[in-house]
Short mmCIF file of C-alpha atoms in Angstrom, two decimals:
data_model
loop_
_atom_site.label_atom_id
_atom_site.label_comp_id
_atom_site.label_asym_id
_atom_site.label_seq_id
_atom_site.Cartn_x
_atom_site.Cartn_y
_atom_site.Cartn_z
CA MET A 8 -0.03 -0.22 -0.09
CA MET A 9 3.17 2.59 0.05
CA ASN A 10 2.71 3.47 -3.78
CA GLU A 11 -0.72 4.02 -3.19
CA ASN A 12 -2.25 7.59 -2.95
CA TRP A 13 -3.90 7.83 1.24
CA ARG A 14 -6.86 9.27 0.12
CA GLY A 15 -10.88 9.72 2.22
CA ILE A 16 -10.92 9.33 5.90
CA PHE A 17 -8.40 7.44 7.74
CA ALA A 18 -9.86 6.81 11.14
CA ILE A 19 -8.72 7.65 14.44
CA VAL A 20 -9.38 4.35 17.07
CA VAL A 21 -10.33 4.58 19.49
CA THR A 22 -8.65 2.55 22.18
CA PRO A 23 -10.92 0.90 25.11
CA PHE A 24 -10.60 -0.03 28.38
CA THR A 25 -12.40 -2.69 30.81
CA ASP A 26 -13.25 -0.65 34.03
CA GLU A 27 -9.97 -1.45 35.54
CA LEU A 28 -8.47 0.85 33.02
CA VAL A 29 -6.56 -2.57 31.36
CA LEU A 30 -6.58 -2.34 27.77
CA ASP A 31 -9.87 -4.34 26.47
CA GLU A 32 -8.05 -6.21 23.05
CA GLY A 33 -11.80 -8.20 21.93
CA ALA A 34 -12.77 -4.85 21.38
CA LEU A 35 -10.35 -2.84 19.81
CA ARG A 36 -10.56 -5.54 17.51
CA ARG A 37 -13.93 -4.95 17.31
CA GLN A 38 -13.81 -1.27 16.61
CA VAL A 39 -11.09 -2.21 13.94
CA GLU A 40 -13.49 -4.94 11.67
CA PHE A 41 -16.77 -2.51 12.63
CA CYS A 42 -13.85 0.31 10.81
CA ILE A 43 -13.19 -1.16 7.83
CA GLN A 44 -16.96 -2.52 6.94
CA ALA A 45 -17.54 1.12 7.78
CA GLY A 46 -16.13 2.34 4.74
CA ALA A 47 -12.64 3.57 6.05
CA THR A 48 -9.88 3.77 3.73
CA GLY A 49 -7.16 4.11 6.38
CA LEU A 50 -6.73 3.00 10.67
CA VAL A 51 -4.64 5.73 12.57
CA GLY A 52 -3.76 5.64 16.12
CA PRO A 53 -3.23 5.83 19.74
CA ALA A 54 -3.77 9.55 19.01
CA ASN A 55 -5.02 11.92 20.73
CA ALA A 56 -8.53 10.20 20.86
CA GLY A 57 -6.42 7.35 21.51
CA GLU A 58 -4.83 8.35 24.66
CA PHE A 59 -1.78 7.44 23.59
CA ALA A 60 -0.09 10.74 26.42
CA THR A 61 -1.95 7.65 29.31
CA MET A 62 -0.33 4.86 28.22
CA SER A 63 3.08 2.89 27.99
CA ASP A 64 5.32 1.97 25.07
CA GLU A 65 4.63 -1.64 25.88
CA GLU A 66 0.88 -1.04 25.48
CA ARG A 67 1.38 1.26 22.67
CA GLN A 68 3.33 -1.96 21.08
CA ARG A 69 0.42 -3.84 21.88
CA TRP A 70 -2.37 -1.64 21.34
CA ILE A 71 0.12 -1.38 17.18
CA ARG A 72 -0.30 -4.80 16.21
CA ILE A 73 -2.73 -6.09 17.29
CA VAL A 74 -4.47 -3.60 15.04
CA VAL A 75 -2.00 -4.23 12.78
CA GLU A 76 -2.80 -8.04 12.64
CA GLU A 77 -6.40 -6.95 13.06
CA ALA A 78 -6.24 -5.44 9.64
CA ASP A 79 -5.12 -7.93 7.71
CA GLY A 80 -3.54 -5.77 4.70
CA ARG A 81 -7.78 -4.01 4.31
CA VAL A 82 -6.69 -0.66 5.06
CA PRO A 83 -3.47 1.84 5.42
CA VAL A 84 -2.45 1.15 9.15
CA VAL A 85 -0.45 4.86 9.89
CA ALA A 86 0.82 4.69 13.54
CA ALA A 87 1.09 7.13 15.54
CA THR A 88 3.91 7.27 17.62
CA THR A 89 4.63 10.29 19.24
CA HIS A 90 7.11 10.69 22.21
CA GLY A 91 8.26 13.54 24.64
CA HIS A 92 11.81 12.94 22.65
CA LYS A 93 13.02 11.81 19.00
CA VAL A 94 15.31 7.89 20.89
CA PRO A 95 11.83 6.96 21.98
CA ALA A 96 10.26 8.17 19.14
CA ALA A 97 12.69 6.70 16.40
CA ALA A 98 12.39 3.19 18.70
CA LEU A 99 8.67 2.77 18.95
CA SER A 100 8.31 4.03 14.51
CA GLN A 101 10.90 1.12 13.80
CA PHE A 102 8.36 -1.34 16.50
CA ALA A 103 5.70 -0.51 14.07
CA GLN A 104 7.53 -0.28 10.29
CA ASP A 105 8.89 -4.14 11.87
CA VAL A 106 4.87 -4.81 12.31
CA GLY A 107 3.99 -4.79 9.58
CA ALA A 108 2.75 -0.90 9.72
CA ASP A 109 1.54 0.53 6.91
CA GLY A 110 2.96 3.97 8.54
CA ILE A 111 3.27 5.76 10.36
CA MET A 112 1.80 10.14 12.13
CA ALA A 113 3.75 11.87 14.70
CA MET A 114 3.77 14.88 16.27
CA PRO A 115 6.91 16.64 17.77
CA PRO A 116 7.55 15.62 21.29
CA HIS A 117 3.84 16.67 23.81
CA ILE A 118 6.17 17.75 26.01
CA LEU A 119 9.47 19.83 25.30
CA HIS A 120 7.44 21.84 22.60
CA PRO A 121 10.72 22.61 20.12
CA ASP A 122 11.16 25.26 18.56
CA ALA A 123 11.55 24.99 14.63
CA ASP A 124 14.82 23.51 14.45
CA GLY A 125 14.16 21.04 16.79
CA CYS A 126 11.43 20.40 14.79
CA PHE A 127 13.00 19.68 11.69
CA GLU A 128 16.05 17.44 13.86
CA TYR A 129 13.19 14.92 14.83
CA PHE A 130 10.59 14.45 11.98
CA ARG A 131 14.69 13.93 11.02
CA THR A 132 15.88 11.72 12.96
CA LEU A 133 12.91 9.71 12.18
CA ASN A 134 13.08 10.04 8.71
CA ASP A 135 16.07 8.32 8.71
CA ALA A 136 15.29 5.76 10.27
CA LEU A 137 11.65 4.43 8.91
CA ARG A 138 11.56 3.10 5.18
CA ILE A 139 6.80 4.46 5.70
CA PRO A 140 5.89 7.36 5.19
CA ILE A 141 5.25 10.22 7.52
CA CYS A 142 2.95 11.65 8.29
CA ILE A 143 3.23 14.88 10.66
CA GLN A 144 0.59 16.49 12.66
CA ASN A 145 0.66 19.38 13.09
CA PHE A 146 -1.67 20.18 16.43
CA MET A 147 -2.45 22.45 18.83
CA GLY A 148 -1.19 23.33 21.73
CA PRO A 149 -0.98 22.26 25.03
CA ILE A 150 -0.32 18.95 23.38
CA GLY A 151 0.41 20.25 20.34
CA THR A 152 3.59 21.90 19.24
CA PRO A 153 2.15 24.36 15.39
CA MET A 154 4.02 24.25 13.39
CA SER A 155 3.83 27.02 9.99
CA SER A 156 3.35 26.16 6.10
CA ASP A 157 6.35 27.16 5.94
CA LEU A 158 8.42 24.85 7.44
CA LEU A 159 6.51 21.78 6.61
CA ALA A 160 7.15 22.65 3.32
CA ARG A 161 10.46 22.14 4.25
CA MET A 162 10.71 18.89 5.40
CA CYS A 163 8.03 17.90 2.91
CA ARG A 164 11.22 18.83 -0.05
CA GLU A 165 14.43 17.48 2.11
CA LEU A 166 13.33 14.43 4.54
CA GLU A 167 12.25 11.83 2.21
CA TRP A 168 9.64 9.85 3.83
CA VAL A 169 8.14 12.90 4.68
CA GLN A 170 5.08 12.63 2.45
CA TYR A 171 1.63 13.73 4.06
CA LEU A 172 0.21 16.01 6.89
CA LYS A 173 -2.43 16.45 9.05
CA GLU A 174 -3.83 20.39 9.47
CA GLU A 175 -5.51 21.23 13.35
CA THR A 176 -4.49 24.90 13.43
CA LEU A 177 -6.78 26.50 13.12
CA PRO A 178 -8.08 28.07 11.36
CA GLU A 179 -7.81 24.74 10.28
CA PRO A 180 -9.14 25.18 6.39
CA ARG A 181 -7.56 28.21 5.63
CA ALA A 182 -4.07 25.70 7.33
CA ILE A 183 -4.25 24.04 4.40
CA SER A 184 -5.25 26.04 1.87
CA ARG A 185 -1.31 27.63 2.81
CA THR A 186 0.41 24.15 3.16
CA LEU A 187 -1.29 23.25 0.08
CA ALA A 188 0.14 26.27 -1.66
CA ALA A 189 3.51 25.71 0.22
CA ALA A 190 4.02 22.03 -0.33
CA GLY A 191 3.01 21.63 -3.82
CA ASP A 192 4.28 18.28 -5.21
CA ASP A 193 6.73 17.99 -2.21
CA CYS A 194 2.98 16.83 -0.68
CA ARG A 195 1.38 13.67 -1.80
CA GLY A 196 -1.21 14.99 0.24
CA VAL A 197 -3.04 16.66 3.03
CA PHE A 198 -5.58 15.59 6.38
CA GLY A 199 -7.89 17.52 7.41
CA GLY A 200 -8.98 16.17 11.11
CA GLN A 201 -10.67 18.08 14.69
CA GLY A 202 -13.80 15.76 14.34
CA GLY A 203 -14.05 16.66 10.80
CA ILE A 204 -15.74 19.69 11.68
CA TYR A 205 -14.46 21.54 8.72
CA MET A 206 -14.71 18.88 5.93
CA ILE A 207 -16.68 19.79 3.59
CA ASP A 208 -14.52 23.02 3.78
CA GLU A 209 -11.07 21.27 3.65
CA TRP A 210 -12.18 18.77 0.64
CA ARG A 211 -13.05 22.57 -1.73
CA ARG A 212 -9.65 23.24 -0.26
CA GLY A 213 -7.58 20.63 -1.58
CA ALA A 214 -7.81 17.98 1.53
CA CYS A 215 -6.66 14.59 0.45
CA GLY A 216 -9.51 13.83 3.68
CA ASN A 217 -10.00 14.06 7.18
CA MET A 218 -8.43 11.93 10.34
CA PRO A 219 -11.79 11.42 12.81
CA ALA A 220 -11.85 9.65 15.58
CA SER A 221 -13.70 5.95 14.38
CA GLN A 222 -17.72 6.43 16.39
CA SER A 223 -19.53 7.42 13.36
CA VAL A 224 -17.02 7.26 11.11
CA ASP A 225 -19.83 5.35 8.14
CA LEU A 226 -21.64 8.82 8.90
CA HIS A 227 -18.07 10.44 7.99
CA THR A 228 -17.22 8.43 4.98
CA LYS A 229 -20.48 9.05 3.00
CA ILE A 230 -20.45 12.83 3.30
CA TRP A 231 -16.77 11.94 1.34
CA GLY A 232 -18.08 10.11 -0.61
CA MET A 233 -20.92 12.93 -1.68
CA LEU A 234 -18.39 15.31 -1.82
CA GLU A 235 -15.95 13.64 -4.20
CA GLU A 236 -19.10 12.58 -6.48
CA ASN A 237 -19.10 16.14 -6.14
CA ASP A 238 -22.66 16.52 -4.26
CA GLU A 239 -22.43 19.37 -2.44
CA SER A 240 -25.70 19.82 -1.10
CA GLY A 241 -26.43 15.41 -0.45
CA ALA A 242 -22.88 15.53 1.76
CA ARG A 243 -24.26 19.38 3.69
CA GLU A 244 -27.81 17.08 4.49
CA LEU A 245 -26.18 14.22 6.07
CA PHE A 246 -23.11 16.56 7.29
CA ASN A 247 -26.29 18.33 9.48
CA ARG A 248 -27.78 16.16 10.30
CA LEU A 249 -23.82 15.19 12.06
CA LEU A 250 -23.31 18.52 13.73
CA PRO A 251 -24.90 18.40 16.82
CA LEU A 252 -23.20 14.61 18.01
CA ILE A 253 -19.52 16.68 16.66
CA ASN A 254 -20.51 19.13 18.60
CA PHE A 255 -21.56 17.32 21.73
CA GLU A 256 -17.82 15.75 21.03
CA ARG A 257 -16.00 18.67 20.68
CA MET A 258 -16.88 19.84 24.54
CA HIS A 259 -16.49 16.47 25.44
CA GLY A 260 -14.50 14.76 23.94
CA VAL A 261 -13.46 11.51 24.56
CA ALA A 262 -16.46 10.91 26.87
CA VAL A 263 -18.82 10.63 23.71
CA TYR A 264 -16.70 8.55 21.25
CA LYS A 265 -16.81 6.14 23.80
CA GLN A 266 -20.64 6.58 24.80
CA VAL A 267 -21.57 6.09 21.65
CA PHE A 268 -19.57 2.43 21.26
CA LEU A 269 -20.78 1.50 24.09
CA ARG A 270 -24.59 1.78 22.78
CA ARG A 271 -23.39 0.62 19.38
CA GLY A 272 -22.63 -3.03 21.42
CA ILE A 273 -18.58 -2.44 19.99
CA PHE A 274 -17.32 -1.49 23.64
CA SER A 275 -18.68 -2.81 27.30
CA SER A 276 -17.58 -0.47 29.17
CA THR A 277 -16.92 3.57 28.99
CA ALA A 278 -13.66 3.38 31.18
CA SER A 279 -11.03 6.21 30.72
CA ARG A 280 -6.97 7.39 32.59
CA ILE A 281 -8.12 11.07 30.66
CA PRO A 282 -9.02 12.34 34.34
CA GLY A 283 -12.63 13.94 34.15
CA ALA A 284 -13.58 11.73 30.79
CA PHE A 285 -16.90 11.71 31.58
CA LEU A 286 -20.45 12.12 30.63
CA ASP A 287 -22.87 13.12 33.82
CA SER A 288 -26.43 11.58 34.50
CA GLN A 289 -27.17 15.84 32.81
CA ASP A 290 -24.76 15.06 30.44
CA LEU A 291 -26.00 11.87 29.40
CA GLN A 292 -29.28 13.47 28.64
CA GLU A 293 -27.85 15.84 26.44
CA PHE A 294 -27.10 12.90 25.31
CA GLU A 295 -29.99 10.30 24.69
CA ALA A 296 -31.88 13.59 22.11
CA ILE A 297 -28.86 13.53 20.66
CA TRP A 298 -28.96 10.35 19.76
CA GLN A 299 -32.68 10.37 18.94
CA ASP A 300 -31.84 11.71 16.23
CA ILE A 301 -28.69 10.18 15.10
CA ALA A 302 -29.01 6.57 15.45
CA PRO A 303 -31.57 5.87 12.61
CA LEU A 304 -28.45 7.34 10.55
CA LEU A 305 -25.95 4.49 11.21
CA GLU A 306 -25.23 1.32 10.31
CA GLU A 307 -25.52 -1.85 12.73
#
């Protein structure tokens, strides 16, 4: 799959935990199958929506191995390997490559927040360690280290394996336009993020796809498919039906992703390692109201 351009909806796989906060491998496998059957053209993680910052390297390795194994070559698997320093980031990236990942995605060190030269050196280290495509995730603080379009373009131009970008700085659609203009043919594609909330504008500006969390990936893939068929009005109509859930997700994040998966029978727990990642009784009341409108649209 290395020579095929990545395009479409690459689902950020959510990390399921048991009530005891242990990785739920069965739910992870079910989620991978759900994403593929729902039309995702790629799988990514464990990234921000996958709670990577709460996981040990051993858990991240096991997660990557399971997702690669379960995907079984049907869609590209992009391992998220952001780390606190270039040395462990390169080691985790090499592990992902060795077990069959089709690419890696990484942010600059999420604690040290290096300057532009430090970011370039970090990705040069990953580039030199790998022979699979790298997708640079340009994310906002506090966990991200926003980088300029010129820096991103330089890395695409000078580092052989830096081939894709995920743009999540605001305003995101304009950032995608700037980066596409700066990088030109040196970049194989720029993905949007932020849960797909700007995906129609991004598509119009030339984005190659979007990387939303995976709980509603069947709807994201339908919207993207309509856009690719130039049915923007149909895409917008479905997007507007999904928008209340996206807005709720933007407020509560992982807690909503897991609540959706619980309702869809893919997760058996909404447990999260992120402090405060839960829905209280009134949140659940609002979720139920939104769910009543969304549920008829979802694939069973």
